[in-house]
Short mmCIF file of C-alpha atoms and ligand atoms in Angstrom, two decimals:
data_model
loop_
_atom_site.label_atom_id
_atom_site.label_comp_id
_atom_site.label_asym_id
_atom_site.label_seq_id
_atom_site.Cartn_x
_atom_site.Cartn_y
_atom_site.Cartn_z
CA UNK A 1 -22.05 24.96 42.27
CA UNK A 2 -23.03 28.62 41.34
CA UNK A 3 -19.95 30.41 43.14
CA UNK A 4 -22.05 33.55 42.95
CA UNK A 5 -24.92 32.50 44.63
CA UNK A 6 -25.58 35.06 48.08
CA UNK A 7 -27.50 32.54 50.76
CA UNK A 8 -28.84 34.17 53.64
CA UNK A 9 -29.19 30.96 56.63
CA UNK A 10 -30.80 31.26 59.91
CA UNK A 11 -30.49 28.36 62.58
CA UNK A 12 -32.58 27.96 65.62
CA UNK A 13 -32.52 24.26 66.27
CA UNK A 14 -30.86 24.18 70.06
CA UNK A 15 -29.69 26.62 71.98
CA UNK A 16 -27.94 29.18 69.71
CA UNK A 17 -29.86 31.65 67.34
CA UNK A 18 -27.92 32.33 64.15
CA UNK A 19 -27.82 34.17 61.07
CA UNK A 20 -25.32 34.29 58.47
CA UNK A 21 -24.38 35.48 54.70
CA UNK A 22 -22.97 33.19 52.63
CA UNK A 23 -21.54 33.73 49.19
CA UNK A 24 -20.08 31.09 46.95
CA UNK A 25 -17.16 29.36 49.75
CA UNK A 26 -17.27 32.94 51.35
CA UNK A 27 -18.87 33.53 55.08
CA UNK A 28 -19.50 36.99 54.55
CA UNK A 29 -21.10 37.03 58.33
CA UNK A 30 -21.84 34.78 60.83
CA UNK A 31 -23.56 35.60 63.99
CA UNK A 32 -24.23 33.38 67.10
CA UNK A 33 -26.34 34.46 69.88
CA UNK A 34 -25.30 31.30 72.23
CA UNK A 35 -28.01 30.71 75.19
CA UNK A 36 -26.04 29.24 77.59
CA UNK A 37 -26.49 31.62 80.48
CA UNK A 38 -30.25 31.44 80.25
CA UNK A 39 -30.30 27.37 80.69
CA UNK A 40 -27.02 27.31 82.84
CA UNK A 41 -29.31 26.92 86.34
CA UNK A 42 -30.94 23.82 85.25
CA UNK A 43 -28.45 21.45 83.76
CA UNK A 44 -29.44 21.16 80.14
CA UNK A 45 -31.40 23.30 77.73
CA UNK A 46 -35.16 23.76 78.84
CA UNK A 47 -37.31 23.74 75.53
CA UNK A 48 -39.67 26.29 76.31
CA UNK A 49 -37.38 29.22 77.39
CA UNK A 50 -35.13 28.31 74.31
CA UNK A 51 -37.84 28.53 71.80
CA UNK A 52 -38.82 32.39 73.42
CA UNK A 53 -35.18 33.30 73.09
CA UNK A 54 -35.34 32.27 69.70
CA UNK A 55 -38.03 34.13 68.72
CA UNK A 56 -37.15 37.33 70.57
CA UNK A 57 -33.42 36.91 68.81
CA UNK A 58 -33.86 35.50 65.32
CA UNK A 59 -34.78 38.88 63.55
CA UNK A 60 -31.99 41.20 65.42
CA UNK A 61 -29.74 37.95 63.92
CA UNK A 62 -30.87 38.71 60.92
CA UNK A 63 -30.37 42.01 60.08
CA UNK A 64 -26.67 41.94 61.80
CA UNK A 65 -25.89 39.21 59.61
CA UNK A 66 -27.02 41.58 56.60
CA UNK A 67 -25.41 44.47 58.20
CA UNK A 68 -22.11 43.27 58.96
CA UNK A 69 -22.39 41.79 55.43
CA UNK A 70 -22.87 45.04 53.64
CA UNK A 71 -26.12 43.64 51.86
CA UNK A 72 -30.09 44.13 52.33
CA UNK A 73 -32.53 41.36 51.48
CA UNK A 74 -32.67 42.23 47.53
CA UNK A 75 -29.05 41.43 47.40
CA UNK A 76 -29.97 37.53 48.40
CA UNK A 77 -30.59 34.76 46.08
CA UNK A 78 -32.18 32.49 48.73
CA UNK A 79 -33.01 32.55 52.41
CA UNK A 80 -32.05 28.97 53.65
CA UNK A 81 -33.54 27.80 57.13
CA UNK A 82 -33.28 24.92 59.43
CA UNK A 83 -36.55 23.03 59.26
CA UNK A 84 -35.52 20.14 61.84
CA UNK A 85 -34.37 18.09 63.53
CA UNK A 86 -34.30 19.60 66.76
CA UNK A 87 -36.05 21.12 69.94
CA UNK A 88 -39.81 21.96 67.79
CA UNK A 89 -40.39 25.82 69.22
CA UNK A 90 -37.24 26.46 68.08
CA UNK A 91 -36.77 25.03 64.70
CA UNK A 92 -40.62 26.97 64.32
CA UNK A 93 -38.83 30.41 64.74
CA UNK A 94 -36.90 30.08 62.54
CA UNK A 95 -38.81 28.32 60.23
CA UNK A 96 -41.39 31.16 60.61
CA UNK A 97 -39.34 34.07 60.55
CA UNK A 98 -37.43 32.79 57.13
CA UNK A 99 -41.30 32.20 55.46
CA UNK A 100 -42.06 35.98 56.84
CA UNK A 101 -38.87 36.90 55.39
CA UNK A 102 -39.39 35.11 51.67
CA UNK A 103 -43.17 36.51 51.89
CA UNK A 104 -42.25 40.15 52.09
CA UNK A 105 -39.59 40.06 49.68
CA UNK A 106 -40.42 37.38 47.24
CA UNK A 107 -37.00 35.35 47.82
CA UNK A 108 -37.24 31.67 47.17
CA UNK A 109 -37.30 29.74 50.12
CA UNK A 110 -35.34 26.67 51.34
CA UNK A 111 -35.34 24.31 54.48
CA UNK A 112 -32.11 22.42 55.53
CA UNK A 113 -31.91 19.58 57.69
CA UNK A 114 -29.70 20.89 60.40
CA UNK A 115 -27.48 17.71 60.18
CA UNK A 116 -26.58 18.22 56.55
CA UNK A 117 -25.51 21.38 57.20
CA UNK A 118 -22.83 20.04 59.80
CA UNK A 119 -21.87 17.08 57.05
CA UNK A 120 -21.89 19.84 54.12
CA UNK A 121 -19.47 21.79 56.29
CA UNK A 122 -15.83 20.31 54.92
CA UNK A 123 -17.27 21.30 51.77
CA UNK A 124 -17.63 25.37 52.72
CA UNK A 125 -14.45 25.31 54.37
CA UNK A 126 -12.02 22.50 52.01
CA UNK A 127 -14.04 22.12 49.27
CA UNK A 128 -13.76 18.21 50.00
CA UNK A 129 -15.10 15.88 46.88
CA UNK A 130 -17.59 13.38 47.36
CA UNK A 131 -17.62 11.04 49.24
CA UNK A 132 -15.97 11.23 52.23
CA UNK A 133 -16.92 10.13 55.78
CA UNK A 134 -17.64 12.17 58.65
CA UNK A 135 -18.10 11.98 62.29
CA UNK A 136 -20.68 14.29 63.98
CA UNK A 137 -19.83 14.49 67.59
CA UNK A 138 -21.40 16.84 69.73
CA UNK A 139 -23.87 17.55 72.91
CA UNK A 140 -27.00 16.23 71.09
CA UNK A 141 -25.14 14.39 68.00
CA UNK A 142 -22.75 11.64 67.48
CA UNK A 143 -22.85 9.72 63.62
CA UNK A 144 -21.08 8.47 60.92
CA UNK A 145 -22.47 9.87 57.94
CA UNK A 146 -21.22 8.47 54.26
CA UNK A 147 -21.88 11.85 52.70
CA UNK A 148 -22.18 11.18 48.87
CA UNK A 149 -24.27 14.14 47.77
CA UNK A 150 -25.69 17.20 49.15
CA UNK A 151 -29.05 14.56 49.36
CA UNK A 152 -27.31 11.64 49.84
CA UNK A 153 -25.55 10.69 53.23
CA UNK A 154 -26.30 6.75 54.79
CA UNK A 155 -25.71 6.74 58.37
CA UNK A 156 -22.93 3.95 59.20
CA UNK A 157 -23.62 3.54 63.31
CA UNK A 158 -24.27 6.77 65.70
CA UNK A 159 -24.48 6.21 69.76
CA UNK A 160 -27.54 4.49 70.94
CA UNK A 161 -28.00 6.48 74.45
CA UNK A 162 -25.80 9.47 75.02
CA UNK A 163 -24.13 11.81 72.80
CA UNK A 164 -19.88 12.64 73.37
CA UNK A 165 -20.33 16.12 74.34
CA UNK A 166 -23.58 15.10 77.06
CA UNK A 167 -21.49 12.50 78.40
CA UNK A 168 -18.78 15.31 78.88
CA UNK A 169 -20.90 17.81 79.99
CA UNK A 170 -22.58 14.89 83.19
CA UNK A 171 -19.02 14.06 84.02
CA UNK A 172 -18.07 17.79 84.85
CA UNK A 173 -21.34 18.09 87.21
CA UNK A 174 -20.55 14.77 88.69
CA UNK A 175 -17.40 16.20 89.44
CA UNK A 176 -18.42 19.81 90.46
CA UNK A 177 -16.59 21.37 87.26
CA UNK A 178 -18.06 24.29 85.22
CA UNK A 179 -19.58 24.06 82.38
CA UNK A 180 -19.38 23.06 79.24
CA UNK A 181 -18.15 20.10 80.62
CA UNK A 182 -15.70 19.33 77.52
CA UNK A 183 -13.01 21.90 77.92
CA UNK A 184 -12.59 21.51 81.85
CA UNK A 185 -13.12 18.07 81.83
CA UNK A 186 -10.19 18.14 78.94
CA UNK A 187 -7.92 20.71 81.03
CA UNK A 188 -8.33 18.60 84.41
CA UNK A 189 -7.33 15.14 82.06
CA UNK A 190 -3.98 17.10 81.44
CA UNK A 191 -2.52 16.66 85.02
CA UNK A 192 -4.31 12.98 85.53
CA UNK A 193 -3.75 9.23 84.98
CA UNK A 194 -5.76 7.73 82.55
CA UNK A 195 -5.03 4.30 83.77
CA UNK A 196 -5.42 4.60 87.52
CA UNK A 197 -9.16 4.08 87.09
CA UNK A 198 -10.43 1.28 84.75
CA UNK A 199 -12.96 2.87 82.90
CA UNK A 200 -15.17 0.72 80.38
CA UNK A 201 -14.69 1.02 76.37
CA UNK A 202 -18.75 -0.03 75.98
CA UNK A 203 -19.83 -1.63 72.50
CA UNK A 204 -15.94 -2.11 71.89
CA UNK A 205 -17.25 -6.16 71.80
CA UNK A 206 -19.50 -6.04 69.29
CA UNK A 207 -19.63 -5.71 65.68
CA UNK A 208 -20.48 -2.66 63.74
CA UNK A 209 -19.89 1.21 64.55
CA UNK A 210 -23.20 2.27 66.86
CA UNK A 211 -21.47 3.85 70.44
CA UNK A 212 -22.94 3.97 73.84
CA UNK A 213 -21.96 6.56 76.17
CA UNK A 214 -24.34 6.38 79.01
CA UNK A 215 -22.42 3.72 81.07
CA UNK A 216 -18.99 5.17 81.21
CA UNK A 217 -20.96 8.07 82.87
CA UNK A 218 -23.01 5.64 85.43
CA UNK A 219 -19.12 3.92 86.07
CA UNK A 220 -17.99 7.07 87.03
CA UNK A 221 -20.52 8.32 89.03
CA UNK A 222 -19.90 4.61 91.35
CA UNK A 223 -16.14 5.13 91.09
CA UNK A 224 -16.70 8.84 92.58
CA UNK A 225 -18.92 7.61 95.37
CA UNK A 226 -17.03 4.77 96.46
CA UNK A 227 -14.07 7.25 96.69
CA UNK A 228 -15.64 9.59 98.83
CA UNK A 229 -17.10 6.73 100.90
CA UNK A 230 -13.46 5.50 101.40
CA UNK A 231 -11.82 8.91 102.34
CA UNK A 232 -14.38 11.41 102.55
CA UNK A 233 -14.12 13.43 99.47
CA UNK A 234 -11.94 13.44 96.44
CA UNK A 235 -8.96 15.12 96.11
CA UNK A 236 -8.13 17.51 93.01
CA UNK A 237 -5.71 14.57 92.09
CA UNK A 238 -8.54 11.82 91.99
CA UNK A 239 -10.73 14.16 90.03
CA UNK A 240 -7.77 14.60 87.45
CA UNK A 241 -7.49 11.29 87.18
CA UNK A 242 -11.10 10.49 86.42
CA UNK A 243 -11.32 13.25 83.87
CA UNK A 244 -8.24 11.39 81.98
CA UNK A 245 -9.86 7.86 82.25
CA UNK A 246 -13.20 9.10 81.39
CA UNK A 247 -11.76 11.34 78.24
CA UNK A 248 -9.38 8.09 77.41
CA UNK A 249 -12.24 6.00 77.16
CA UNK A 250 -14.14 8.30 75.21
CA UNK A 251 -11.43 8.56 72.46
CA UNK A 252 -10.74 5.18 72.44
CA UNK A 253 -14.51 3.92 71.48
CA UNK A 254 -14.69 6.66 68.90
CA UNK A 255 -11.31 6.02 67.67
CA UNK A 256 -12.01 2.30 67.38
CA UNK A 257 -15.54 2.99 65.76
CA UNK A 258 -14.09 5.04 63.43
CA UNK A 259 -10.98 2.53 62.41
CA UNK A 260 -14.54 0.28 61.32
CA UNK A 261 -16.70 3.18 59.65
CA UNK A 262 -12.69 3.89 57.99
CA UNK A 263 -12.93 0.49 56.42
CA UNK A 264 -16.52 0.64 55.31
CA UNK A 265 -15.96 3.92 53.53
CA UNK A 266 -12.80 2.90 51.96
CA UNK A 267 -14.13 -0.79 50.80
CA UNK A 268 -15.95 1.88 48.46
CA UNK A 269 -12.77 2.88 46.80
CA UNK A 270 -13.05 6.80 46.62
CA UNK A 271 -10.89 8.52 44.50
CA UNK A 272 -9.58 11.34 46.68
CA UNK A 273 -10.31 9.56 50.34
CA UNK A 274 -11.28 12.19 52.99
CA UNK A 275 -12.94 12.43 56.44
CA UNK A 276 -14.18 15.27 58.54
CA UNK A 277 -15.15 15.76 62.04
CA UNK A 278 -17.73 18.33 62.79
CA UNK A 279 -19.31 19.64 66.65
CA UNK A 280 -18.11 20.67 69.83
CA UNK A 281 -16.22 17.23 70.42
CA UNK A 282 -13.99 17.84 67.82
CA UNK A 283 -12.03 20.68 69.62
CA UNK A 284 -10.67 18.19 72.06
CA UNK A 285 -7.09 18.07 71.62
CA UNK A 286 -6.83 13.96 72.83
CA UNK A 287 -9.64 12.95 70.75
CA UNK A 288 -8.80 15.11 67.50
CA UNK A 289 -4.68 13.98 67.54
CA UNK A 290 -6.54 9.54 67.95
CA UNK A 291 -8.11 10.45 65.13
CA UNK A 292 -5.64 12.47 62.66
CA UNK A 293 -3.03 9.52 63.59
CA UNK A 294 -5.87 7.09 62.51
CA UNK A 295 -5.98 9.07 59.04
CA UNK A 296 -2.43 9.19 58.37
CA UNK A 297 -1.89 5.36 58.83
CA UNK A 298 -5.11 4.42 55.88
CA UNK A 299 -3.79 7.48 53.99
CA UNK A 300 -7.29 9.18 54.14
CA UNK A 301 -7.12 13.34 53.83
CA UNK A 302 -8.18 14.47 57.54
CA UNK A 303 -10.36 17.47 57.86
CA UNK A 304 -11.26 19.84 61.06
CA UNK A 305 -13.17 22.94 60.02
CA UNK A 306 -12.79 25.68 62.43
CA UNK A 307 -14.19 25.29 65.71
CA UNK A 308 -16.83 28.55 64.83
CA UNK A 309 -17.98 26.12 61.52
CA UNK A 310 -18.08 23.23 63.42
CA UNK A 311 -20.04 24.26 66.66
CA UNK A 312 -23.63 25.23 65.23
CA UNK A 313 -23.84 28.47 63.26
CA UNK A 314 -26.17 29.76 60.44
CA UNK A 315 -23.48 29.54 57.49
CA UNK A 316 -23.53 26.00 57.28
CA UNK A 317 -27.15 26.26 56.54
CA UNK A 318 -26.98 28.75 54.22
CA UNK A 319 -24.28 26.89 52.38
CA UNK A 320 -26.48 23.68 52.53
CA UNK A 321 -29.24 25.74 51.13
CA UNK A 322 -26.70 27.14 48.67
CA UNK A 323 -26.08 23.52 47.76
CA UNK A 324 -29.86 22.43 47.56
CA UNK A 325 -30.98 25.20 45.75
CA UNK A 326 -28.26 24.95 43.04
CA UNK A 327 -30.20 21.07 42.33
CA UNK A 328 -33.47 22.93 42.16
CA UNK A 329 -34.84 22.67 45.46
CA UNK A 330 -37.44 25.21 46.38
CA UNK A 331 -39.91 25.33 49.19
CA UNK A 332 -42.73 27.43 50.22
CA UNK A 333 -45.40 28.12 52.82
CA UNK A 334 -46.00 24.73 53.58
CA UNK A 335 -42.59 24.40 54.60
CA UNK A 336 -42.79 22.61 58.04
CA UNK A 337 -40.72 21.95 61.27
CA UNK A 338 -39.62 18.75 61.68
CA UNK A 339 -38.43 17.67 65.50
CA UNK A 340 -37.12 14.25 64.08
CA UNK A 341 -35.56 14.40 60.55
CA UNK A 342 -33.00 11.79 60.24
CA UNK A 343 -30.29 12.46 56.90
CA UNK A 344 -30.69 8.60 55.68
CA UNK A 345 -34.40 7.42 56.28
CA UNK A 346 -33.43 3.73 55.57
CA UNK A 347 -31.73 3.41 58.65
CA UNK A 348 -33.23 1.95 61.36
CA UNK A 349 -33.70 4.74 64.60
CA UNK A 350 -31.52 5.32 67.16
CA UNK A 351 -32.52 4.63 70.26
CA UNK A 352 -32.60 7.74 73.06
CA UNK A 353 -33.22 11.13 73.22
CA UNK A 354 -30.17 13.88 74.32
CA UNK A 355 -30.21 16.66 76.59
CA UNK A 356 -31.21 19.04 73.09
CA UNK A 357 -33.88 17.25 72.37
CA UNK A 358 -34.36 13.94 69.88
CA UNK A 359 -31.62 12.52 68.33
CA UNK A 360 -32.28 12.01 64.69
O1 KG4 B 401 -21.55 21.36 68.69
P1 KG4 B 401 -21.81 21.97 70.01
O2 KG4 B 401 -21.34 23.38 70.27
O3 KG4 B 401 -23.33 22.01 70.35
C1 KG4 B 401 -24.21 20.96 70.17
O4 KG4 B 401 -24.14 20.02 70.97
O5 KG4 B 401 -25.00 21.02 69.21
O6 KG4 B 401 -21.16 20.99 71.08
C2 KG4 B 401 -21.18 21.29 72.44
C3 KG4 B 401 -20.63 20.10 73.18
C4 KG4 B 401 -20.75 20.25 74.69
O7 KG4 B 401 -21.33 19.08 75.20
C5 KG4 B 401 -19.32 20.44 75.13
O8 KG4 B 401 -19.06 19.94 76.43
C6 KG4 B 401 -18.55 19.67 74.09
O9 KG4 B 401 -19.23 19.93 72.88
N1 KG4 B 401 -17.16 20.14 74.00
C7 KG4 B 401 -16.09 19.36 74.24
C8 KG4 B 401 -14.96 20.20 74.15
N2 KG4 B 401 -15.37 21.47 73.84
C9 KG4 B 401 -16.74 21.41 73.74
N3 KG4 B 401 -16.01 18.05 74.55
C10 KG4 B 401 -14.77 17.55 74.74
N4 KG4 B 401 -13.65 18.29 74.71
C11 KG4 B 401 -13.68 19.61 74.41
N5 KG4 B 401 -12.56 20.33 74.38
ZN1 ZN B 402 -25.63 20.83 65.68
#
């Protein structure tokens, strides 16, 4: 790839509004305007007031992005945008404000699919060869992805109902912690038992490496009630204990999936074997240490790119775009927004939609 190339990426897919600079492997700015304040009263992200934050935010994004950058428009090769999948008045924010951006300044345009620029991530931050696995594991995602090419990933199982970080995220409102549910659910598990409660391990039994989540939340919503029915409330012990049962569970099925997608990927006999792990999910300490240990014993190369790269941000768009537009890709007006855009179309959907909208 061009190392020179100057990418300017905005991302407006969910609930954070991003711009970024990207040069070559070098984030020359990054800038995340997170939303979760604005959605915090109502328990998930609510479409309609996203999509107005986006568009209020997206240009400011912008030009801090090419301010803390040093750089004006003329200095960019390309102006990379998410085009999908994702929440629709969002992605269309973004989508609009890049073609307003390429119109006025006659910069080639080019739409990303938001989940290649989470698998092209390892790439921007380790430079990782093709192909490697990697496991996307966040609030709205959670897939294997074969990545091959910059336009070539097949999708090896993903969760059929819940994503990781949603399944965190219910747990902590089940059990009146803040949220996101992830960290305090993970800083409760460290004082708990993760055996007093039998949690299940669901799709464990059956072939392949597609997840469920949804039931391990429904078990411990019945464990929780029958608690307080017994004593009349829960005690900051029982809740610790649930969070460590839950969050055991959790990293057991994706540890065990990913021992399977391991096998798949390696019956392929890549020269310099490596896997990534990219979204919120990926910051928990339990889950993250299952899965190194996992890479160690099949000698694969284990990869976590900084929790900023991995979370969503514009400057893995802007390197996908970098990527994309290096094999020619250029789009134009007609660019459109895509809610549903899965990364390998031969695979059959996934069933369910997340709290951020469809799951692709
Ligand atoms: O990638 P991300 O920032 O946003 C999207 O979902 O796109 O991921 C956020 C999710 C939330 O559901 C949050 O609870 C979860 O990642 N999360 C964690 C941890 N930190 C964040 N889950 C488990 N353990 C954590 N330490
Ligand atoms: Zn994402």
């Amino acid at each position: 790839m061009n190392a020179e190339l100057t990418i300017l990426g905005l991302e407006s897919s969910c609930d954070d509004t991003a711009a970024a600079v990207v040069r070559g492997r070098d984030v020359l700015s990054s800038v995340v305007w997170g939303q979760t304040e604005l959605h915090s009263a109502f328990g998930g992200v609510v479409p309609e007031l996203a999509a107005r934050a986006h568009a209020e935010k997206i240009d400011l994004c912008v030009a801090e992005a090419l301010d803390r950058a040093e750089l004006t428009l003329r200095d960019v090769d390309a102006i990379a945008v998410t085009a999908g999948p994702g929440l629709i008045g969002g992605v269309l924010s973004g989508v609009m404000c890049a073609k307003g951006l390429s119109a006025g300044s006659g910069k080639p345009l080019v739409g990303v699919n938001h989940l290649a620029g989470h698998a092209l991530t390892p790439r921007l931050t380790d430079s990782l060869p093709f192909p490697y696995l990697m496991l996307l594991v966040s609030g709205g995602h959670c897939q294997f992805l074969l990545v091959r090419g910059p336009q070539a990933f097949e999708r090896l199982g993903g969760t059929i109902d819940d994503a990781p970080g949603e399944a965190f995220d219910k747990t902590a409102r089940l059990l009146g912690l803040p949220q996101p549910g992830g960290p305090s659910v993970e800083a409760e598990a460290r004082t708990g038992d993760p055996k007093r409660f039998a949690f299940p391990r669901p799709l464990l039994d059956r072939p392949g490496c597609d997840m469920s989540f949804s039931g391990l939340k429904t078990a411990l919503l019945r464990q929780r009630d029958s608690l307080i029915a017994d004593q009349g409330g829960l005690t900051r012990q029982d809740r610790a204990d649930m969070c460590a049962g839950f969050q055991a569970a959790v990293s057991d099925v994706l540890q065990e999936k990913t021992r399977r997608a391991l096998d798949i990927y390696l019956s392929h006999d890549p020269v310099c074997p490596g896997f990534a792990i990219a979204g919120g999910v990926a910051a928990n300490q339990g889950i993250r240490a299952a899965l190194t240990g996992l890479c160690a014993q099949h000698g694969v190369n284990f990869v976590a790119p900084p929790l900023a790269l991995c979370t969503d941000n514009a400057a893995m768009i802007a390197y996908a775009g970098a990527e994309l537009f290096a094999l020619g890709q250029r789009d134009d007006m007609t660019l459109q927004a895509h809610p549903r855009w899965p990364l390998d179309k031969s695979a059959a959907p996934l069933l369910g939609s997340g709290k951020k909208g469809a799951k692709a």
